[in-house]
Short mmCIF file of C-alpha atoms and ligand atoms in Angstrom, two decimals:
data_model
loop_
_atom_site.label_atom_id
_atom_site.label_comp_id
_atom_site.label_asym_id
_atom_site.label_seq_id
_atom_site.Cartn_x
_atom_site.Cartn_y
_atom_site.Cartn_z
CA UNK A 1128 0.00 0.00 0.00
CA UNK A 1129 1.36 3.42 -0.86
CA UNK A 1130 2.18 6.06 1.72
CA UNK A 1131 -0.08 9.05 2.37
CA UNK A 1132 1.65 12.44 2.35
CA UNK A 1133 0.84 14.54 5.43
CA UNK A 1134 2.00 17.93 6.69
CA UNK A 1135 3.33 18.07 10.25
CA UNK A 1136 4.03 21.12 12.44
CA UNK A 1137 5.88 20.61 15.73
CA UNK A 1138 4.57 23.87 17.23
CA UNK A 1139 5.73 25.69 20.37
CA UNK A 1140 6.10 25.01 24.10
CA UNK A 1141 5.40 21.33 24.77
CA UNK A 1142 4.51 20.90 21.08
CA UNK A 1143 7.82 19.39 19.84
CA UNK A 1144 7.94 16.88 22.73
CA UNK A 1145 4.38 15.60 22.33
CA UNK A 1146 4.78 15.49 18.54
CA UNK A 1147 7.97 13.39 18.82
CA UNK A 1148 6.23 10.94 21.16
CA UNK A 1149 3.21 10.72 18.84
CA UNK A 1150 5.30 10.23 15.69
CA UNK A 1151 7.35 7.57 17.48
CA UNK A 1152 4.19 5.52 18.13
CA UNK A 1153 2.92 6.06 14.57
CA UNK A 1154 6.25 4.91 13.14
CA UNK A 1155 6.42 1.82 15.34
CA UNK A 1156 2.81 0.98 14.45
CA UNK A 1157 3.71 1.01 10.77
CA UNK A 1158 1.66 4.07 9.76
CA UNK A 1159 2.07 4.54 6.01
CA UNK A 1160 3.00 8.23 5.95
CA UNK A 1161 5.26 10.57 3.99
CA UNK A 1162 5.84 13.50 6.32
CA UNK A 1163 6.44 17.09 5.17
CA UNK A 1164 7.41 19.37 8.03
CA UNK A 1165 6.42 23.04 8.19
CA UNK A 1166 7.22 25.77 10.70
CA UNK A 1167 4.32 27.63 12.33
CA UNK A 1168 3.79 29.70 15.47
CA UNK A 1169 6.12 31.80 17.61
CA UNK A 1170 9.20 31.81 15.34
CA UNK A 1171 7.11 32.74 12.32
CA UNK A 1172 5.18 35.43 14.25
CA UNK A 1173 8.46 36.86 15.56
CA UNK A 1174 9.88 37.05 12.04
CA UNK A 1175 7.23 39.72 11.38
CA UNK A 1176 4.56 37.46 9.86
CA UNK A 1177 1.38 38.38 11.78
CA UNK A 1178 -0.47 35.28 10.53
CA UNK A 1179 2.09 32.87 12.08
CA UNK A 1180 2.35 30.78 8.91
CA UNK A 1181 4.60 31.28 5.88
CA UNK A 1182 3.18 31.37 2.30
CA UNK A 1183 5.02 28.16 1.29
CA UNK A 1184 3.39 26.30 4.20
CA UNK A 1185 -0.07 26.97 2.71
CA UNK A 1186 1.20 25.28 -0.42
CA UNK A 1187 2.14 22.14 1.55
CA UNK A 1188 -1.29 22.06 3.25
CA UNK A 1189 -3.13 22.39 -0.04
CA UNK A 1190 -1.03 19.63 -1.56
CA UNK A 1191 -1.19 17.00 1.22
CA UNK A 1192 -4.65 18.07 2.49
CA UNK A 1193 -3.85 16.43 5.85
CA UNK A 1194 -2.33 18.45 8.70
CA UNK A 1195 -1.11 17.02 12.00
CA UNK A 1196 -0.49 20.06 14.16
CA UNK A 1197 1.05 20.48 17.61
CA UNK A 1198 -0.15 23.43 19.72
CA UNK A 1199 1.42 26.82 19.19
CA UNK A 1200 1.85 29.91 21.34
CA UNK A 1201 -0.08 32.94 20.13
CA UNK A 1202 1.96 36.02 21.11
CA UNK A 1203 0.16 38.41 23.48
CA UNK A 1204 -0.76 41.85 22.26
CA UNK A 1205 -2.55 43.29 19.28
CA UNK A 1206 -1.74 42.66 15.65
CA UNK A 1207 -1.22 38.89 15.86
CA UNK A 1208 -3.96 36.77 14.33
CA UNK A 1209 -4.92 33.41 15.79
CA UNK A 1210 -3.29 30.85 13.52
CA UNK A 1211 -5.90 28.23 14.38
CA UNK A 1212 -8.76 30.43 13.29
CA UNK A 1213 -6.87 31.55 10.16
CA UNK A 1214 -6.06 27.98 9.08
CA UNK A 1215 -9.52 26.59 9.88
CA UNK A 1216 -11.41 29.35 8.12
CA UNK A 1217 -9.08 29.93 5.17
CA UNK A 1218 -9.14 26.24 4.28
CA UNK A 1219 -12.88 25.81 4.90
CA UNK A 1220 -12.63 23.40 7.85
CA UNK A 1221 -16.27 23.60 8.75
CA UNK A 1222 -16.51 20.81 11.33
CA UNK A 1223 -14.64 20.51 14.60
CA UNK A 1224 -14.95 17.03 16.09
CA UNK A 1225 -14.01 16.29 19.69
CA UNK A 1226 -14.59 12.83 21.13
CA UNK A 1227 -14.64 13.00 24.95
CA UNK A 1228 -14.30 9.61 26.64
CA UNK A 1229 -13.90 8.64 30.30
CA UNK A 1230 -11.26 6.04 31.16
CA UNK A 1231 -12.67 5.08 34.56
CA UNK A 1232 -11.32 3.62 36.82
CA UNK A 1233 -7.85 4.30 35.40
CA UNK A 1234 -8.19 8.09 35.04
CA UNK A 1235 -9.92 9.89 37.89
CA UNK A 1236 -13.20 11.48 36.78
CA UNK A 1237 -16.50 12.47 38.32
CA UNK A 1238 -18.22 11.05 35.22
CA UNK A 1239 -17.25 7.39 34.96
CA UNK A 1240 -19.63 6.56 32.09
CA UNK A 1241 -19.06 9.00 29.28
CA UNK A 1242 -18.46 8.68 25.56
CA UNK A 1243 -19.64 11.89 23.92
CA UNK A 1244 -18.62 13.41 20.58
CA UNK A 1245 -19.01 17.17 20.21
CA UNK A 1246 -19.49 18.32 16.60
CA UNK A 1247 -18.92 22.07 16.58
CA UNK A 1248 -19.63 24.36 13.63
CA UNK A 1249 -16.32 26.00 12.88
CA UNK A 1250 -16.74 28.80 10.33
CA UNK A 1251 -19.52 31.17 11.31
CA UNK A 1252 -21.67 32.44 14.22
CA UNK A 1253 -20.10 35.32 16.20
CA UNK A 1254 -16.64 33.95 15.31
CA UNK A 1255 -16.47 36.01 12.12
CA UNK A 1256 -15.22 38.66 14.55
CA UNK A 1257 -17.30 41.31 12.74
CA UNK A 1258 -17.41 43.84 15.54
CA UNK A 1259 -17.97 47.58 15.69
CA UNK A 1260 -18.14 50.28 18.30
CA UNK A 1261 -21.32 52.15 17.50
CA UNK A 1262 -21.80 54.74 20.20
CA UNK A 1263 -20.03 55.98 23.34
CA UNK A 1264 -21.67 53.15 25.23
CA UNK A 1265 -22.31 50.30 22.81
CA UNK A 1266 -20.22 47.70 20.98
CA UNK A 1267 -21.71 45.21 18.53
CA UNK A 1268 -20.76 41.72 17.32
CA UNK A 1269 -22.54 40.26 14.32
CA UNK A 1270 -23.81 36.71 14.58
CA UNK A 1271 -24.05 35.26 11.07
CA UNK A 1272 -25.58 31.84 10.49
CA UNK A 1273 -26.00 30.61 6.91
CA UNK A 1274 -28.22 27.84 5.55
CA UNK A 1275 -25.37 26.02 3.73
CA UNK A 1276 -23.25 26.40 6.89
CA UNK A 1277 -25.98 24.67 8.92
CA UNK A 1278 -26.52 22.03 6.23
CA UNK A 1279 -22.82 21.15 6.15
CA UNK A 1280 -22.40 20.74 9.90
CA UNK A 1281 -25.69 18.94 10.56
CA UNK A 1282 -25.19 16.55 7.62
CA UNK A 1283 -21.62 15.92 8.84
CA UNK A 1284 -22.88 15.11 12.37
CA UNK A 1285 -25.37 12.53 11.10
CA UNK A 1286 -22.86 11.02 8.66
CA UNK A 1287 -20.32 10.81 11.50
CA UNK A 1288 -22.91 9.05 13.67
CA UNK A 1289 -23.75 6.62 10.87
CA UNK A 1290 -20.12 5.77 10.06
CA UNK A 1291 -19.19 5.37 13.73
CA UNK A 1292 -22.22 3.31 14.70
CA UNK A 1293 -23.57 6.02 17.00
CA UNK A 1294 -27.22 5.89 17.98
CA UNK A 1295 -28.24 9.45 18.70
CA UNK A 1296 -27.54 13.00 17.50
CA UNK A 1297 -28.58 15.90 19.76
CA UNK A 1298 -28.74 19.53 18.65
CA UNK A 1299 -28.09 22.39 21.13
CA UNK A 1300 -29.39 25.85 20.20
CA UNK A 1301 -30.93 28.93 21.78
CA UNK A 1302 -33.75 29.24 19.28
CA UNK A 1303 -36.30 30.42 21.85
CA UNK A 1304 -34.38 33.74 21.91
CA UNK A 1305 -32.49 33.82 18.60
CA UNK A 1306 -35.40 32.65 16.49
CA UNK A 1307 -33.78 33.54 13.18
CA UNK A 1308 -30.13 32.48 13.53
CA UNK A 1309 -30.36 29.56 15.97
CA UNK A 1310 -33.85 28.98 14.60
CA UNK A 1311 -32.33 28.28 11.17
CA UNK A 1312 -29.82 25.84 12.71
CA UNK A 1313 -32.65 23.96 14.48
CA UNK A 1314 -34.81 24.01 11.35
CA UNK A 1315 -32.06 22.50 9.19
CA UNK A 1316 -31.44 19.88 11.90
CA UNK A 1317 -35.11 18.86 11.75
CA UNK A 1318 -35.02 18.78 7.93
CA UNK A 1319 -31.96 16.52 7.75
CA UNK A 1320 -32.69 14.15 10.67
CA UNK A 1321 -35.36 12.11 8.78
CA UNK A 1322 -32.68 11.08 6.23
CA UNK A 1323 -31.22 8.97 9.07
CA UNK A 1324 -34.14 6.89 10.39
CA UNK A 1325 -31.84 4.57 12.39
CA UNK A 1326 -30.42 7.45 14.41
CA UNK A 1327 -32.43 9.14 17.17
CA UNK A 1328 -32.55 12.92 16.76
CA UNK A 1329 -33.32 15.25 19.65
CA UNK A 1330 -32.88 18.93 20.30
CA UNK A 1331 -32.40 20.93 23.48
CA UNK A 1332 -32.17 24.58 24.36
CA UNK A 1333 -28.43 24.92 25.01
CA UNK A 1334 -28.71 26.05 28.64
CA UNK A 1335 -30.74 23.12 29.93
CA UNK A 1336 -29.02 20.80 27.45
CA UNK A 1337 -25.62 21.78 28.89
CA UNK A 1338 -26.93 21.26 32.43
CA UNK A 1339 -28.12 17.77 31.49
CA UNK A 1340 -24.85 17.00 29.71
CA UNK A 1341 -22.87 17.85 32.85
CA UNK A 1342 -25.32 15.94 35.08
CA UNK A 1343 -25.86 12.78 33.00
CA UNK A 1344 -23.31 12.58 30.17
CA UNK A 1345 -24.18 8.90 29.71
CA UNK A 1346 -27.45 10.01 28.06
CA UNK A 1347 -25.62 11.80 25.24
CA UNK A 1348 -23.91 10.43 22.16
CA UNK A 1349 -23.15 12.91 19.32
CA UNK A 1350 -23.99 16.58 19.98
CA UNK A 1351 -24.01 19.15 17.17
CA UNK A 1352 -24.03 22.90 17.83
CA UNK A 1353 -23.14 26.33 16.50
CA UNK A 1354 -19.62 27.67 16.96
CA UNK A 1355 -19.80 29.59 20.26
CA UNK A 1356 -21.71 26.98 22.28
CA UNK A 1357 -19.50 24.28 20.74
CA UNK A 1358 -16.32 26.11 21.71
CA UNK A 1359 -17.40 26.40 25.33
CA UNK A 1360 -19.04 23.01 25.76
CA UNK A 1361 -16.32 20.99 24.06
CA UNK A 1362 -13.82 22.22 26.68
CA UNK A 1363 -16.32 21.52 29.47
CA UNK A 1364 -16.97 18.03 28.12
CA UNK A 1365 -13.25 17.26 27.69
CA UNK A 1366 -12.54 18.38 31.26
CA UNK A 1367 -15.38 16.17 32.53
CA UNK A 1368 -13.47 13.08 31.37
CA UNK A 1369 -10.71 13.93 33.83
CA UNK A 1370 -8.20 16.03 31.89
CA UNK A 1371 -8.16 18.32 28.87
CA UNK A 1372 -4.77 16.72 28.19
CA UNK A 1373 -6.61 13.59 27.01
CA UNK A 1374 -8.71 15.00 24.19
CA UNK A 1375 -7.83 15.13 20.51
CA UNK A 1376 -9.73 16.95 17.83
CA UNK A 1377 -10.28 16.95 14.09
CA UNK A 1378 -11.08 19.96 11.92
CA UNK A 1379 -12.71 18.63 8.80
CA UNK A 1380 -12.92 20.50 5.51
CA UNK A 1381 -14.11 19.50 2.07
CA UNK A 1382 -10.47 19.32 0.94
CA UNK A 1383 -8.03 19.93 3.80
CA UNK A 1384 -8.41 18.57 7.36
CA UNK A 1385 -6.36 19.27 10.49
CA UNK A 1386 -5.79 17.05 13.54
CA UNK A 1387 -4.56 18.29 16.90
CA UNK A 1388 -4.80 18.17 20.68
CA UNK A 1389 -7.40 20.47 22.20
CA UNK A 1390 -4.99 21.95 24.75
CA UNK A 1391 -2.44 24.69 24.17
CA UNK A 1392 1.35 24.86 24.20
CA UNK A 1393 1.63 24.92 28.04
CA UNK A 1394 4.83 27.04 27.88
CA UNK A 1395 5.59 26.53 31.57
CA UNK A 1396 5.93 22.78 31.02
CA UNK A 1397 8.06 23.10 27.89
CA UNK A 1398 11.38 21.25 27.66
CA UNK A 1399 10.77 19.20 30.82
CA UNK A 1400 9.68 15.92 29.21
CA UNK A 1401 6.56 16.00 31.40
CA UNK A 1402 3.59 16.81 29.15
CA UNK A 1403 0.98 14.22 28.25
CA UNK A 1404 1.12 13.48 24.51
CA UNK A 1405 -2.29 11.72 24.57
CA UNK A 1406 -4.39 14.60 23.17
CA UNK A 1407 -2.22 14.93 20.08
CA UNK A 1408 -1.93 11.14 19.81
CA UNK A 1409 -5.73 10.74 19.83
CA UNK A 1410 -5.95 13.52 17.23
CA UNK A 1411 -3.51 11.45 15.16
CA UNK A 1412 -5.82 8.41 15.53
CA UNK A 1413 -8.63 10.45 13.96
CA UNK A 1414 -6.21 11.38 11.18
CA UNK A 1415 -5.38 7.73 10.46
CA UNK A 1416 -9.08 6.88 10.22
CA UNK A 1417 -9.60 9.91 7.96
CA UNK A 1418 -6.90 8.75 5.51
CA UNK A 1419 -8.14 5.16 5.51
CA UNK A 1420 -5.51 3.59 7.78
CA UNK A 1421 -8.08 2.07 10.14
CA UNK A 1422 -5.80 -0.95 10.73
CA UNK A 1423 -2.99 1.20 12.17
CA UNK A 1424 -5.45 3.33 14.17
CA UNK A 1425 -6.94 0.21 15.77
CA UNK A 1426 -3.49 -1.19 16.59
CA UNK A 1427 -2.11 2.05 18.08
CA UNK A 1428 -5.28 3.17 19.89
CA UNK A 1429 -5.64 -0.20 21.65
CA UNK A 1430 -1.97 -0.06 22.69
CA UNK A 1431 -2.63 3.40 24.14
CA UNK A 1432 -5.71 2.15 26.06
CA UNK A 1433 -3.64 -0.75 27.43
CA UNK A 1434 -0.93 1.69 28.57
CA UNK A 1435 -3.50 3.80 30.43
CA UNK A 1436 -4.99 0.62 31.90
CA UNK A 1437 -1.54 -0.62 33.00
CA UNK A 1438 -1.21 2.54 35.09
CA UNK A 1439 1.60 4.09 33.02
CA UNK A 1440 0.63 7.76 33.34
CA UNK A 1441 2.07 11.22 32.83
CA UNK A 1442 1.99 13.61 35.81
CA UNK A 1443 -1.32 15.28 34.87
CA UNK A 1444 -3.39 12.11 35.32
CA UNK A 1445 -1.17 10.36 37.89
CA UNK A 1446 -3.12 9.50 41.08
CA UNK A 1447 -2.46 7.25 44.05
CA UNK A 1448 -4.31 3.99 43.58
CA UNK A 1449 -4.57 4.03 39.79
CA UNK A 1450 -1.05 4.97 38.70
CA UNK A 1451 1.67 2.30 38.79
CA UNK A 1452 4.40 4.45 37.25
CA UNK A 1453 4.58 8.18 36.52
CA UNK A 1454 6.55 8.65 33.34
CA UNK A 1455 7.75 11.46 31.08
CA UNK A 1456 6.48 12.33 27.61
CA UNK A 1457 9.08 10.24 25.77
CA UNK A 1458 8.74 7.25 28.07
CA UNK A 1459 4.96 7.32 27.71
CA UNK A 1460 5.35 7.14 23.92
CA UNK A 1461 7.76 4.23 24.30
CA UNK A 1462 5.36 2.44 26.66
CA UNK A 1463 2.57 2.70 24.08
CA UNK A 1464 4.87 1.49 21.28
CA UNK A 1465 5.88 -1.49 23.43
CA UNK A 1466 2.21 -2.51 23.79
CA UNK A 1467 1.44 -2.51 20.06
CA UNK A 1468 -0.51 -5.69 19.39
CA UNK A 1469 -2.08 -5.72 22.89
CA UNK A 1470 -5.67 -4.80 23.74
CA UNK A 1471 -7.16 -3.34 26.93
CA UNK A 1472 -8.90 -5.78 29.26
CA UNK A 1473 -11.26 -3.54 31.26
CA UNK A 1474 -11.59 -0.52 28.97
CA UNK A 1475 -13.45 -1.06 25.73
CA UNK A 1476 -11.10 -1.90 22.86
CA UNK A 1477 -11.58 0.08 19.66
CA UNK A 1478 -12.07 -1.41 16.24
CA UNK A 1479 -12.03 1.01 13.35
CA UNK A 1480 -13.48 -0.42 10.19
CA UNK A 1481 -13.04 0.78 6.64
CA UNK A 1482 -16.26 2.44 5.52
CA UNK A 1483 -18.11 0.23 3.06
CA UNK A 1484 -19.80 2.38 0.47
CA UNK A 1485 -23.52 1.57 0.48
CA UNK A 1486 -23.94 2.25 -3.20
CA UNK A 1487 -26.66 4.84 -2.49
CA UNK A 1488 -26.03 8.25 -3.98
CA UNK A 1489 -24.84 10.43 -1.11
CA UNK A 1490 -26.97 13.48 -0.36
CA UNK A 1491 -25.11 16.72 -1.09
CA UNK A 1492 -23.38 18.31 1.86
CA UNK A 1493 -25.21 21.55 1.09
CA UNK A 1494 -27.60 22.85 -1.53
CA UNK A 1495 -27.87 25.82 -3.84
CA UNK A 1496 -30.10 28.49 -2.29
CA UNK A 1497 -33.72 28.71 -3.39
CA UNK A 1498 -34.18 32.32 -4.42
CA UNK A 1499 -37.20 33.75 -2.66
CA UNK A 1500 -39.32 36.74 -3.63
CA UNK A 1501 -37.75 39.47 -1.50
CA UNK A 1502 -39.81 42.58 -0.65
CA UNK A 1503 -38.46 45.59 1.21
CA UNK A 1504 -41.13 46.42 3.78
CA UNK A 1505 -39.27 48.60 6.24
CA UNK A 1506 -35.98 49.77 7.65
CA UNK A 1507 -34.41 49.87 11.11
CA UNK A 1508 -32.36 53.03 11.50
CA UNK A 1509 -29.95 52.91 14.45
CA UNK A 1510 -29.28 56.22 16.16
CA UNK A 1511 -26.63 57.48 18.58
CA UNK A 1512 -28.48 59.89 20.88
CA UNK A 1513 -28.09 60.76 24.55
CA UNK A 1514 -29.83 63.24 26.84
CA UNK A 1515 -28.12 62.14 30.05
CA UNK A 1516 -31.04 59.97 31.22
CA UNK A 1517 -30.92 56.19 31.62
CA UNK A 1518 -34.70 56.03 32.17
CA UNK A 1519 -37.55 57.54 30.21
CA UNK A 1520 -35.41 59.22 27.54
CA UNK A 1521 -37.34 57.64 24.67
CA UNK A 1522 -40.31 59.94 25.35
CA UNK A 1523 -38.07 62.83 24.37
CA UNK A 1524 -36.42 61.06 21.42
CA UNK A 1525 -39.69 59.68 19.94
CA UNK A 1526 -41.18 63.05 18.86
CA UNK A 1527 -37.79 64.11 17.38
CA UNK A 1528 -37.66 60.96 15.24
CA UNK A 1529 -41.32 61.30 14.24
CA UNK A 1530 -40.37 64.58 12.56
CA UNK A 1531 -38.57 62.60 9.84
CA UNK A 1532 -41.77 60.70 8.94
CA UNK A 1533 -43.10 61.39 5.45
CA UNK A 1534 -42.87 60.24 1.84
CA UNK A 1535 -44.97 57.16 2.68
CA UNK A 1536 -42.65 56.04 5.53
CA UNK A 1537 -43.55 56.17 9.23
CA UNK A 1538 -41.95 55.37 12.58
CA UNK A 1539 -43.60 52.35 14.22
CA UNK A 1540 -41.32 51.72 17.16
CA UNK A 1541 -38.12 52.67 18.95
CA UNK A 1542 -36.30 50.03 20.95
CA UNK A 1543 -33.33 50.11 23.31
CA UNK A 1544 -31.11 47.02 22.97
CA UNK A 1545 -34.07 45.08 21.56
CA UNK A 1546 -36.79 46.16 23.99
CA UNK A 1547 -39.54 48.48 22.77
CA UNK A 1548 -39.44 51.83 24.57
CA UNK A 1549 -41.55 54.04 22.28
CA UNK A 1550 -44.43 54.55 21.90
CA UNK A 1551 -45.81 53.33 25.20
CA UNK A 1552 -42.57 52.11 26.81
CA UNK A 1553 -42.15 51.13 30.46
CA UNK A 1554 -40.61 53.72 32.74
CA UNK A 1555 -38.40 51.04 34.34
CA UNK A 1556 -36.60 50.05 31.12
CA UNK A 1557 -32.91 50.95 31.37
CA UNK A 1558 -31.76 52.73 28.23
CA UNK A 1559 -28.36 53.69 26.85
CA UNK A 1560 -27.29 55.93 23.95
CA UNK A 1561 -28.13 53.39 21.21
CA UNK A 1562 -31.61 53.34 19.66
CA UNK A 1563 -33.23 51.30 16.95
CA UNK A 1564 -35.94 53.25 15.11
CA UNK A 1565 -38.17 51.00 13.03
CA UNK A 1566 -39.86 52.51 9.96
CA UNK A 1567 -42.46 50.78 7.82
CA UNK A 1568 -44.61 51.77 4.87
CA UNK A 1569 -47.51 54.08 5.76
CA UNK A 1570 -49.85 51.71 3.95
CA UNK A 1571 -50.49 48.44 5.77
CA UNK A 1572 -48.40 45.66 4.18
CA UNK A 1573 -46.91 48.13 1.68
CA UNK A 1574 -43.38 47.94 0.29
CA UNK A 1575 -40.63 50.58 0.16
CA UNK A 1576 -38.12 51.51 -2.49
CA UNK A 1577 -34.41 51.93 -1.77
CA UNK A 1578 -34.86 55.60 -2.75
CA UNK A 1579 -37.41 56.04 0.07
CA UNK A 1580 -34.77 54.70 2.48
CA UNK A 1581 -32.10 57.03 1.10
CA UNK A 1582 -34.48 60.00 1.38
CA UNK A 1583 -35.37 58.98 4.94
CA UNK A 1584 -31.68 58.99 5.88
CA UNK A 1585 -31.29 62.43 4.30
CA UNK A 1586 -34.11 63.68 6.52
CA UNK A 1587 -32.35 62.14 9.57
CA UNK A 1588 -29.21 64.06 8.61
CA UNK A 1589 -31.12 67.32 8.08
CA UNK A 1590 -32.77 66.86 11.50
CA UNK A 1591 -29.33 66.52 13.12
CA UNK A 1592 -30.03 62.95 14.24
CA UNK A 1593 -26.84 60.84 14.23
CA UNK A 1594 -27.77 57.64 12.37
CA UNK A 1595 -25.07 54.99 12.74
CA UNK A 1596 -26.38 52.06 10.75
CA UNK A 1597 -29.41 50.65 8.98
CA UNK A 1598 -30.89 47.18 8.60
CA UNK A 1599 -33.41 46.53 5.88
CA UNK A 1600 -36.59 44.68 6.77
CA UNK A 1601 -37.45 42.18 4.08
CA UNK A 1602 -40.27 39.75 3.58
CA UNK A 1603 -39.10 36.53 1.92
CA UNK A 1604 -41.96 34.97 -0.05
CA UNK A 1605 -44.33 37.03 2.07
CA UNK A 1606 -42.83 35.91 5.40
CA UNK A 1607 -41.13 38.41 7.70
CA UNK A 1608 -37.35 38.01 7.64
CA UNK A 1609 -36.87 40.11 10.78
CA UNK A 1610 -37.69 39.73 14.47
CA UNK A 1611 -40.20 41.88 16.32
CA UNK A 1612 -38.92 44.11 19.10
CA UNK A 1613 -39.33 42.66 22.60
CA UNK A 1614 -42.67 44.04 23.75
CA UNK A 1615 -43.66 45.14 20.21
P1 LIG B 2367 -2.78 25.29 27.84
O1 LIG B 2367 -3.74 24.29 27.33
O2 LIG B 2367 -1.49 25.40 27.13
O3 LIG B 2367 -2.48 24.97 29.37
C1 LIG B 2367 -3.50 24.96 30.38
C2 LIG B 2367 -3.09 24.07 31.54
O4 LIG B 2367 -3.14 22.71 31.16
C3 LIG B 2367 -1.69 24.32 32.04
O5 LIG B 2367 -1.69 24.19 33.45
C4 LIG B 2367 -0.87 23.21 31.43
O6 LIG B 2367 0.25 22.87 32.19
C5 LIG B 2367 -1.89 22.06 31.33
N1 LIG B 2367 -1.64 21.23 30.15
C6 LIG B 2367 -1.99 21.53 28.86
N2 LIG B 2367 -1.64 20.55 28.04
C7 LIG B 2367 -1.06 19.61 28.80
C8 LIG B 2367 -0.49 18.35 28.51
N3 LIG B 2367 -0.43 17.88 27.26
N4 LIG B 2367 0.02 17.63 29.52
C9 LIG B 2367 -0.04 18.09 30.77
N5 LIG B 2367 -0.56 19.26 31.12
C10 LIG B 2367 -1.06 20.03 30.14
O7 LIG B 2367 -3.52 26.69 27.86
P2 LIG B 2367 -2.97 28.16 28.12
O8 LIG B 2367 -1.95 28.14 29.22
O9 LIG B 2367 -4.18 28.98 28.29
O10 LIG B 2367 -2.30 28.61 26.76
C11 LIG B 2367 -0.89 28.52 26.50
C12 LIG B 2367 -0.62 28.93 25.05
O11 LIG B 2367 -1.24 27.98 24.16
C13 LIG B 2367 -1.21 30.28 24.65
O12 LIG B 2367 -0.26 30.97 23.88
C14 LIG B 2367 -2.43 29.94 23.82
O13 LIG B 2367 -2.70 30.93 22.87
C15 LIG B 2367 -1.99 28.66 23.17
N6 LIG B 2367 -3.07 27.77 22.74
C16 LIG B 2367 -2.88 27.11 21.58
C17 LIG B 2367 -3.82 26.20 21.13
C18 LIG B 2367 -3.55 25.48 19.85
O14 LIG B 2367 -2.53 25.66 19.25
N7 LIG B 2367 -4.48 24.64 19.40
C19 LIG B 2367 -4.98 25.96 21.87
C20 LIG B 2367 -5.16 26.63 23.08
C21 LIG B 2367 -4.18 27.54 23.51
#
């Protein structure tokens, strides 16, 4: 069988040590790899490259399409971009997969029965970092959720469950509050779930879902969620198994995929031969499965489980009673290599199987958009205005804004951070210097032209009202594509 080319980066801090230990096991296990090494992280940042990765390294990633990456140190201070985010987003790695497994009774954990896989959306949500200061008091972050983005991640979660013989996929969202963005994620989940009749599909509001996950992780299997919740809950879930040092992760793209540990470069532990290489090693197991070397993954992963079971532990998981020998990074790698061919006795052995193609035509990962009839029915004009009062100010602002009514456009509401305050607001609503003024057509159900919006903004300017941004209100095929104000 021919070798698979992969790109490897040894990273910073403990990175080189845990990578050496991981590569040692892969080599001894007979992994069929041709390794290209690239430099990323601190040295590259310090050479004046704010992205932390050199142009020729991109070329290697695009060529091999498989990246085994040790953690790097992101320099403190402005100007440096997170390499992880840059690589994930630039190369379209839309799915972040983190299996979180307990190794009770060999690794101390409060959650002895746990085998959960977090599937986190990786490209959108608030992580676009599209942020603006809008007034003296208010900053904004845009949360963008797209239909193809949801389709990709939800389809991936169900396909992952199917290929890995998982029984249930759970979706976590906050669609009771964010009815449009998280609502779309939940809607797509419900559309795709019926394509997988053998897999149970359930959805939870993220807050209670997270509480249940922490309380009874044994009731969860695969969990799919938007970026922010996934970022937070995948760390929580990894820690619940006993140590973040034990979790590996895969970032899957349509072309290029990246495999890593979930932890960072732990600079204070660097150069001491102490760090646990298991997170990166388990990331490497996902890589072997991804490139079709299930035989090597099964061999190496079982040897690793046997090592943990034999009580050969690095300092981070070493405990009286379960640990027989506390070893260094290198020695741990050697202990795993020595056990190649052995299987765990108490822990469940793994058996990765090559995926047999069913012969059915696979559903597309995402679809072309259906173009709806889009009608402009109103506009939200955001205003920076302040009269020194945190309460009741809208009663003064309302009449000023009403002066710009005309030309078939009228003010229907003013809200402060989403809550309606005019007309007929509550005197107890706390307000700041940021107001959303909603204008609609004077005729019920009527549409507006862009020129009417432009003229409206001109009247704002003439009235000395400081408009800071606008959002168009559209109906899509007659259905409102905007949320009502709270209390509207
Ligand atoms: P960290 O994960 O490096 O360390 C947190 C704690 O966990 C430390 O106490 C550390 O000693 C311990 N730890 C982490 N990995 C361990 C291992 N393999 N074995 C034993 N103990 C381990 O997080 P941090 O200290 O917040 O960040 C350090 C640097 O890593 C920062 O520059 C950060 O930007 C970077 N970072 C990189 C990645 C990545 O490259 N994927 C991810 C997270 C953080």
